[in-house]
Structure formats: C-alpha cells, structure tokens
Amino acid sequence: MTTTGEVHRDAAGGPWWWERRRSAVLDVGLAVVSAAECAVEGVPFAHKAGLPAWVGIVFGVLTGSALVLRRRWPIAVVLVSVAVTPAQMGIMLTVVGLYSLAASEMPRRIIAALAGMSFAGTLIVSVVRAQQDMVHSEKLLEVGGWFVPFVAITTSLGVTAPPLLFGMYVGARRRLMESLTERNESLERELLLLAERAEERAEWARGEERTRIAREMHDVVAHRVSLMVVHAAALQAVARKDPEKAVKNAALVGDMGRQALTELREMLGVLRAGDAVPERGGVPLQAVGAAAAAAAAASRVEVEDAEGGPCLAELEELVDQSRAAGMVVELTVLGEVRAYAAAVEQTAYRVVQEALTNVHKHAAGAKTYVRLAHREAEVAMQVENEPPPVPAAASAGLPSGGNGLVGMKERVAGLGGVFVSGHTDAGGFRVSAVLPAG
C-alpha cells in the first residue's frame, strides 16, 4: 500500500522506497522543479536578510529538494514547507506536500493539524504581504480595510484547500480500488474452492449413478436369466419326446443363460470401478454448473426409475415365478396392506427378488419362506430358506458375482433402513430388511 494515492503494483521494481520507476522519475522531476522555484525565490530572501545571493540559492535548492521525500515522509515535507513559509518561498512544495499528506494513510487528526498549520502560516504571510503592498500603493489604500483579510484568506484557501481535497479524493479512491481488488481476489479464492467441491460433488454423483445402474441391471436381468437357467435344467430332466434333441436344446439354453450372467457380472465390475477422474481445469463456474447438472440428472433419473419400477402389489407374481421354476415358496403377509412411497416399494420388491434369486443360485430345491409385515411406521421383509438337498445344490450351476447382498444393503441403507443377512442355525440362509414407511 502506497502513501500518496498511486495504486500499488507488485510488478514494478523501482529504487529505494519507490514501488515503480515511473514514480521515482515523477518525484525527482517535481523535486527539481521545486528546487528551481525555491532557488529563484531564495535570492530576494537573501537580500532582505543581508546574506549573499548564493546562500539563498543553496538554501532554496535544499528546501525544494525535500519534495523527493513526499512518498516516504509526507509529514516532513509539509513541516519544511511550513517552516519556509515566512521566507515567502516553496509554493509548489506546499501544494504537493499537502496533496501527498492528504492522499497518504496518515491519521486524519494529523492531516488536519498539519493542514491547519500550513493554512495559518500562509494566512499570516499573505496578511503581511497585503499590508506591505497597500503601504507602497496609494490606489490600494482607497479600497478599504476589507481588502487585506479578503486577499489573505483567498490566497491561503487557494494554496491549501485544493491540494488537500484532491489528495483526500485520490486517497479514498485508491483505498476503494484496493478494497475491490482484495474482494475480487477473495471471491476468486472462494470460487476456486467452490469449484473443487463441485468437482467432488460431480464425481460423487457419477459414482452414485454408476452404482445405481449396476444395481438395477443386476436385480432385473440376473433374476430373469436365473429363472431361464432353472427352467432349462428342469427341461433336461423331464424331457420325454426326442430326448436327445430336448437335452441339447435345454443345455444350449442353460449355456446361454450362464454366458449372459457372466457378461453381466463383467459389466457390473466396470460400472462399479468407474471412469478415470477428469482433469481439473477450465472456468470454475463451468465446473460448478457441471456438478449441479450431474447431481440434478442423477436425482431426476433415480426418481423417474423409482416411479416406474415394480411395487409390492407385484410380489405375489414374483413368488409365482419362482414356484413355476420348481421352488417351494410360502408367502406370508402380516398387517394392513397399504401403499408406500415409490422408492420404498421398489426397494422392498428388489430385496425379495434378489433373495429369491440367491436361493435359485445357491440353494436350489430348498423350501423358502417369504414374510412381509406392514407396521405402523415401517415395512419389514424377510426371505429365509432351509438347507438345500445335497444333490440339488449344484444342479443349476449358476455363476455368482457377489454383488447381490451388496446391492440389497446399498438400497436399504439409501432409504435409512436396516439390512441383515446371514446363515441360520439350521444351515439355511436368511435375508431381513426394515424400511421406514415415510
């Protein structure tokens, strides 16, 4: 921050206390002009004081040269100008000194005190000169007694007021510009921080969307293909007409189903792994906008999918599909049946669907119990299977990617519910979930 009103610039590099070379050249030029003026005015001062002319010239040069210090010590420059005011020299020194003082960061009380001293000194000198002029001029004696005060006050105000007011204006303008620059830099820092958070938010939204897509594909496709494989295995066992051809066709259906599940598992792995993190760059506002758009799109797609997905009313049909594939399933519904939010009904349906799919994969032929309980503030579901018959345990040969239980837990946790799974004491497996009704 400078002391005379010029805006500080870091890229300068002037000598000594100057921030820029241009400022140094300006101050030296003003000091030279002031020294020349004081040197000229020092000659009559030396004659009046009875001193040699060269003494007045040297004194004037030294006095005027003090202007070179106006940025570093503006108070000293003003004090020098006040001190030489009785010698009737240093008008430029007074004007530029007062401007530099008013534009500096000095306290207002110091500026007012020094400005008052300069005004008083100029006023006294103006009164003395006006009286001397009236004494030596007969015409001025005819003007009246008001002339001396008028001339003195006008001269004093003309010398002190304009540079003082202009310096205060320049100083206030400089402080305003510095404040705006500081606010702009602070805003840029905040915007960069916001952009970084926006990028994190966008990446989080993309990850959530990838996980959601992977979960949906697993729940929808895996269940259908698993039933196809189970039906194909049953076809192999019961075929009577043209057994050889039936067995080949059934084996082909089973192979196609296994390949489809294998490809699905690989696709889920890619989706869960995610894409490479994009390079950071560009305008921060663009990053913020991209993050908002990504988050909004993810939320919008998730809501649309929830509204158009399955519901608990289709649970009986889901159980019938497993029964048709040879599974013994008992469905029990407790409590008063009522409608829930679309996301709650879809999550409950998917949990039961994936649990039945796991029974087909890992416990073929095992008796299964599906329980659905409608409670006051929640809905609970449980799928439990008994230990599978030993020969039927590996008959289907369905591949497993290990994402079923993970997907169910993610779905339930996303709605603020509780998910528990594990083996039973009897050797079977149980999946339980509780979802808030709201």
XYZ file of C-alpha atoms in Angstrom:
438
model
C 0.000 0.000 0.000
C 1.454 3.348 -1.033
C 1.308 6.606 0.898
C 0.436 9.132 -1.804
C -2.509 7.699 -3.686
C -0.914 5.742 -6.525
C -2.099 2.164 -6.781
C 0.439 -0.359 -5.580
C 1.694 -2.787 -8.221
C 3.846 -5.778 -7.443
C 5.381 -5.950 -10.905
C 7.221 -2.635 -10.524
C 10.694 -2.626 -9.027
C 11.734 0.978 -8.503
C 14.766 2.129 -6.456
C 14.720 2.596 -2.690
C 11.210 3.198 -1.365
C 9.552 3.632 -4.759
C 7.402 0.772 -5.983
C 7.800 1.787 -9.645
C 10.432 3.539 -11.662
C 7.837 5.905 -13.034
C 7.037 7.073 -9.501
C 10.718 7.729 -8.816
C 11.093 9.723 -12.033
C 7.985 11.764 -11.202
C 9.151 12.607 -7.672
C 12.649 13.526 -8.821
C 11.182 15.751 -11.537
C 8.899 17.510 -9.074
C 11.826 17.974 -6.676
C 13.943 19.537 -9.449
C 11.175 21.976 -10.384
C 10.565 22.826 -6.717
C 14.289 23.317 -6.121
C 14.486 25.683 -9.084
C 11.497 27.665 -7.809
C 12.891 27.906 -4.272
C 16.324 28.857 -5.618
C 14.812 31.776 -7.532
C 12.760 32.832 -4.502
C 15.827 32.448 -2.280
C 17.645 35.368 -3.940
C 15.282 38.128 -2.677
C 15.116 36.350 0.679
C 18.927 36.531 0.949
C 18.905 40.239 0.065
C 16.313 41.001 2.740
C 18.274 39.003 5.285
C 21.554 40.658 4.335
C 23.105 37.424 3.098
C 24.958 36.664 -0.118
C 22.788 35.563 -3.032
C 24.443 32.158 -3.290
C 23.360 31.387 0.284
C 19.739 31.993 -0.688
C 20.140 29.829 -3.798
C 21.667 26.939 -1.880
C 19.024 27.250 0.801
C 16.288 27.253 -1.851
C 17.731 24.205 -3.646
C 17.916 22.214 -0.416
C 14.437 23.252 0.608
C 12.841 22.417 -2.755
C 14.697 19.103 -2.959
C 12.786 17.903 0.115
C 9.911 17.130 -2.241
C 11.699 13.952 -3.299
C 10.704 12.513 0.089
C 6.984 13.101 -0.332
C 6.044 9.403 -0.590
C 8.296 8.226 2.212
C 7.870 11.075 4.728
C 4.998 13.376 3.715
C 4.834 14.866 7.229
C 8.446 16.057 6.954
C 7.764 17.678 3.575
C 4.779 19.610 4.978
C 6.752 20.701 8.029
C 9.554 22.013 5.786
C 7.033 23.928 3.690
C 5.503 25.449 6.844
C 8.956 26.371 8.128
C 9.951 28.248 4.946
C 6.582 29.987 4.568
C 7.855 33.200 6.312
C 10.642 33.339 3.728
C 7.931 33.577 1.041
C 9.185 30.567 -0.903
C 8.089 26.982 -1.649
C 4.568 27.389 -3.079
C 4.976 24.187 -5.117
C 6.470 22.446 -2.077
C 3.413 23.390 -0.020
C 0.871 22.328 -2.649
C 2.460 18.966 -3.491
C 3.267 18.271 0.165
C -0.329 18.830 1.255
C -1.576 16.610 -1.578
C 0.840 13.823 -0.630
C -0.122 14.092 3.040
C -3.883 14.012 2.333
C -3.535 11.017 -0.011
C -1.434 9.039 2.473
C -2.588 6.619 5.167
C -1.839 9.059 7.973
C -4.491 9.535 10.677
C -6.997 12.259 9.895
C -6.167 14.241 13.022
C -2.513 14.549 11.928
C -3.554 15.627 8.425
C -5.942 18.215 9.875
C -3.295 19.574 12.275
C -0.616 19.958 9.605
C -3.106 21.413 7.123
C -4.149 23.933 9.792
C -0.518 24.888 10.417
C 0.071 25.368 6.687
C -3.105 27.445 6.360
C -2.159 29.615 9.339
C 1.357 30.194 8.049
C 0.130 31.072 4.573
C -2.539 33.356 6.063
C -0.018 35.275 8.166
C 2.385 35.716 5.258
C -0.491 36.795 2.986
C -1.650 39.406 5.525
C 1.871 40.810 5.851
C 2.399 40.977 2.086
C -1.023 42.536 1.513
C -0.336 45.250 4.093
C 3.075 45.934 2.573
C 1.523 46.230 -0.846
C -1.092 48.648 0.484
C 1.591 50.765 2.078
C 3.528 51.051 -1.180
C 0.455 51.607 -3.314
C -1.747 54.673 -2.927
C -4.542 53.123 -5.032
C -4.840 50.149 -2.727
C -5.311 52.495 0.249
C -8.520 53.692 -1.336
C -10.030 50.137 -1.416
C -10.815 49.850 2.274
C -9.985 47.756 5.307
C -11.699 44.637 3.974
C -9.106 44.133 1.241
C -6.316 42.667 3.423
C -8.416 39.931 5.073
C -10.056 39.080 1.762
C -6.768 38.682 -0.068
C -5.143 36.779 2.808
C -7.999 34.305 3.242
C -8.435 33.791 -0.507
C -4.721 33.183 -1.019
C -4.486 30.781 1.933
C -7.513 28.802 0.837
C -6.276 28.709 -2.756
C -2.934 27.276 -1.667
C -4.124 24.738 0.930
C -7.707 23.668 0.123
C -7.431 22.337 -3.492
C -4.432 20.028 -2.938
C -5.853 18.880 0.387
C -9.259 17.998 -1.081
C -7.774 16.435 -4.195
C -5.369 14.368 -2.122
C -8.206 13.126 0.088
C -10.200 12.182 -3.018
C -7.282 10.285 -4.552
C -6.557 8.508 -1.276
C -10.181 7.449 -0.857
C -10.324 6.281 -4.462
C -7.124 4.277 -4.018
C -8.433 2.640 -0.863
C -11.654 1.790 -2.647
C -9.750 0.201 -5.534
C -7.589 -1.772 -3.127
C -10.693 -2.940 -1.280
C -12.345 -4.008 -4.529
C -9.175 -5.795 -5.625
C -8.952 -7.597 -2.308
C -12.602 -8.596 -2.518
C -12.089 -9.814 -6.064
C -9.126 -11.943 -5.015
C -11.119 -13.312 -2.075
C -14.012 -14.102 -4.406
C -11.682 -15.894 -6.800
C -10.295 -17.987 -3.939
C -13.783 -18.859 -2.766
C -14.803 -19.663 -6.337
C -11.827 -21.975 -6.780
C -12.697 -23.723 -3.530
C -16.299 -23.996 -4.661
C -15.129 -25.409 -7.989
C -13.078 -28.076 -6.208
C -16.074 -29.031 -4.114
C -18.216 -29.014 -7.240
C -15.858 -31.433 -8.950
C -16.003 -33.716 -5.923
C -19.791 -33.449 -5.950
C -19.918 -34.236 -9.682
C -17.662 -37.265 -9.245
C -19.784 -38.432 -6.339
C -22.936 -38.034 -8.448
C -21.393 -40.014 -11.301
C -20.324 -42.763 -8.908
C -23.779 -42.910 -7.372
C -25.343 -43.158 -10.814
C -22.971 -45.924 -11.884
C -23.750 -47.870 -8.703
C -27.473 -47.377 -9.177
C -27.328 -48.584 -12.791
C -25.265 -51.588 -11.768
C -27.745 -52.414 -9.019
C -30.734 -52.106 -11.350
C -29.186 -54.270 -14.055
C -28.217 -56.906 -11.528
C -31.676 -57.057 -9.937
C -33.637 -57.053 -13.198
C -31.528 -59.144 -15.559
C -29.986 -61.600 -13.124
C -33.347 -62.745 -11.812
C -34.821 -63.340 -15.277
C -31.788 -65.177 -16.582
C -31.542 -67.265 -13.417
C -35.107 -68.464 -13.942
C -34.291 -69.267 -17.563
C -31.397 -71.424 -16.469
C -33.528 -73.177 -13.873
C -36.240 -73.878 -16.448
C -33.659 -75.232 -18.864
C -32.293 -77.577 -16.193
C -35.812 -78.809 -15.468
C -36.384 -79.342 -19.185
C -33.352 -81.586 -19.345
C -34.698 -83.731 -16.543
C -38.327 -84.191 -17.723
C -37.982 -84.273 -21.493
C -39.636 -87.388 -22.981
C -40.126 -86.750 -26.687
C -36.905 -86.845 -28.671
C -34.873 -86.818 -25.509
C -31.584 -86.275 -27.304
C -32.728 -83.100 -29.050
C -34.517 -81.817 -25.964
C -31.421 -82.331 -23.880
C -29.242 -80.490 -26.419
C -31.662 -77.571 -26.652
C -32.020 -77.385 -22.918
C -28.255 -77.474 -22.473
C -27.924 -74.684 -25.011
C -30.440 -72.524 -23.125
C -28.520 -73.172 -19.921
C -25.201 -72.246 -21.528
C -26.672 -69.038 -22.954
C -28.033 -68.104 -19.557
C -24.672 -68.727 -17.875
C -22.869 -66.654 -20.507
C -25.370 -63.838 -20.050
C -24.820 -63.842 -16.299
C -21.052 -63.893 -16.771
C -21.195 -60.919 -19.137
C -23.490 -59.109 -16.736
C -21.029 -59.676 -13.905
C -18.202 -58.197 -16.007
C -20.347 -55.198 -16.899
C -21.186 -54.604 -13.260
C -17.494 -54.701 -12.424
C -16.778 -51.991 -14.996
C -19.624 -49.810 -13.767
C -18.575 -50.099 -10.131
C -14.930 -49.440 -10.955
C -15.888 -46.084 -12.510
C -14.290 -43.943 -15.099
C -10.997 -42.106 -14.802
C -11.148 -38.858 -12.857
C -11.296 -35.978 -15.379
C -8.510 -33.446 -15.444
C -9.093 -30.305 -13.459
C -9.238 -27.093 -15.364
C -11.443 -24.597 -17.088
C -13.528 -21.816 -15.641
C -14.621 -22.566 -12.040
C -18.213 -21.577 -12.813
C -18.329 -24.242 -15.512
C -17.219 -26.864 -13.010
C -19.893 -25.702 -10.575
C -22.532 -25.845 -13.310
C -21.402 -29.283 -14.445
C -21.571 -30.617 -10.895
C -25.046 -29.207 -10.364
C -26.220 -30.652 -13.684
C -24.726 -34.071 -12.904
C -26.288 -34.184 -9.440
C -29.647 -32.983 -10.755
C -29.593 -35.531 -13.586
C -28.740 -38.364 -11.208
C -31.531 -37.386 -8.839
C -34.011 -36.947 -11.680
C -33.231 -40.333 -13.239
C -33.402 -42.059 -9.866
C -36.803 -40.528 -9.131
C -38.144 -41.449 -12.567
C -36.917 -45.022 -12.211
C -38.434 -45.298 -8.745
C -41.808 -44.085 -10.018
C -41.798 -46.501 -12.948
C -40.399 -49.545 -11.087
C -42.105 -52.538 -9.511
C -44.247 -52.341 -6.381
C -45.328 -54.616 -3.547
C -48.576 -55.428 -5.341
C -46.495 -57.483 -7.800
C -44.876 -59.531 -5.049
C -47.358 -62.420 -5.465
C -46.493 -62.635 -9.153
C -42.789 -62.691 -8.303
C -43.297 -65.580 -5.908
C -45.373 -67.455 -8.506
C -42.484 -67.214 -10.987
C -40.195 -68.963 -8.516
C -42.853 -71.595 -7.836
C -43.149 -72.233 -11.545
C -39.408 -72.902 -11.622
C -39.816 -75.660 -9.060
C -39.101 -73.776 -5.846
C -41.359 -74.358 -2.839
C -42.189 -70.870 -1.581
C -44.562 -69.788 1.186
C -45.646 -66.124 1.200
C -46.950 -64.604 4.427
C -48.260 -61.019 4.633
C -48.887 -59.501 8.068
C -50.567 -56.220 8.930
C -52.825 -53.946 6.972
C -51.784 -53.656 3.326
C -51.250 -50.064 2.263
C -49.331 -48.032 -0.296
C -45.867 -46.596 0.340
C -43.582 -44.195 -1.461
C -42.399 -45.449 -4.848
C -38.793 -45.754 -3.696
C -39.808 -47.790 -0.612
C -41.985 -50.207 -2.580
C -39.368 -50.681 -5.293
C -36.618 -51.326 -2.713
C -38.764 -53.852 -0.835
C -39.592 -55.651 -4.082
C -35.931 -55.743 -5.173
C -34.818 -57.163 -1.831
C -37.264 -60.057 -2.099
C -36.424 -60.572 -5.772
C -32.677 -60.741 -5.193
C -33.111 -63.009 -2.173
C -35.139 -65.468 -4.255
C -32.514 -65.281 -6.998
C -29.835 -66.209 -4.471
C -31.900 -69.202 -3.406
C -32.059 -70.353 -7.027
C -28.286 -69.941 -7.326
C -27.031 -71.339 -4.046
C -29.842 -73.461 -2.569
C -31.797 -74.955 -5.451
C -34.646 -77.148 -4.212
C -34.670 -75.647 -0.711
C -38.005 -74.641 0.806
C -38.238 -70.873 1.123
C -40.346 -68.595 3.332
C -41.166 -65.029 2.280
C -42.620 -62.808 5.010
C -43.872 -59.244 4.550
C -45.001 -57.195 7.581
C -46.829 -53.856 7.352
C -46.193 -51.947 10.555
C -47.213 -48.507 11.774
C -44.071 -46.606 10.751
C -42.166 -49.197 8.733
C -42.371 -52.138 6.420
C -40.304 -55.277 7.033
C -39.470 -58.184 4.729
C -37.673 -61.464 5.302
C -36.664 -64.279 2.946
C -35.416 -67.457 4.619
C -34.587 -70.788 3.026
C -33.985 -74.179 4.564
C -30.823 -76.167 3.863
C -30.865 -77.363 0.234
C -30.912 -81.053 -0.710
C -27.345 -82.164 -1.347
C -27.907 -83.425 -4.917
C -29.775 -80.293 -5.942
C -27.300 -77.840 -4.535
C -25.102 -77.764 -7.611
C -27.599 -78.785 -10.251
C -28.187 -75.331 -11.683
C -24.542 -74.307 -11.843
C -25.331 -70.586 -11.814
C -22.374 -68.186 -11.648
C -22.325 -65.518 -8.949
C -20.619 -62.164 -8.952
C -21.042 -61.470 -5.228
C -22.959 -58.203 -5.807
C -26.414 -59.355 -4.710
C -26.105 -58.798 -0.975
C -24.072 -55.619 -1.541
C -26.760 -54.185 -3.784
C -29.533 -55.003 -1.309
C -27.635 -53.404 1.550
C -26.960 -50.263 -0.507
C -30.617 -49.948 -1.461
C -31.874 -50.308 2.111
C -29.209 -48.014 3.578
C -30.022 -45.365 0.959
C -33.541 -45.068 2.415
C -32.369 -45.062 6.023
C -33.359 -48.681 6.685
C -31.673 -51.679 8.305
C -30.405 -54.730 6.423
C -29.233 -58.014 7.973
C -28.195 -61.249 6.264
C -26.517 -64.454 7.337
C -26.754 -68.186 7.851
C -29.353 -69.696 10.170
C -28.726 -72.236 12.887
C -30.481 -74.870 10.781
C -27.995 -74.419 7.919
C -30.118 -72.219 5.702
C -29.798 -68.520 4.895
C -31.860 -65.512 5.949
C -32.181 -62.033 4.482
C -34.036 -59.374 6.518
C -34.693 -55.697 5.834
C -36.694 -52.959 7.556
C -37.597 -49.744 5.698
C -39.191 -46.563 7.093
C -42.697 -46.063 5.774
C -42.211 -42.361 5.037
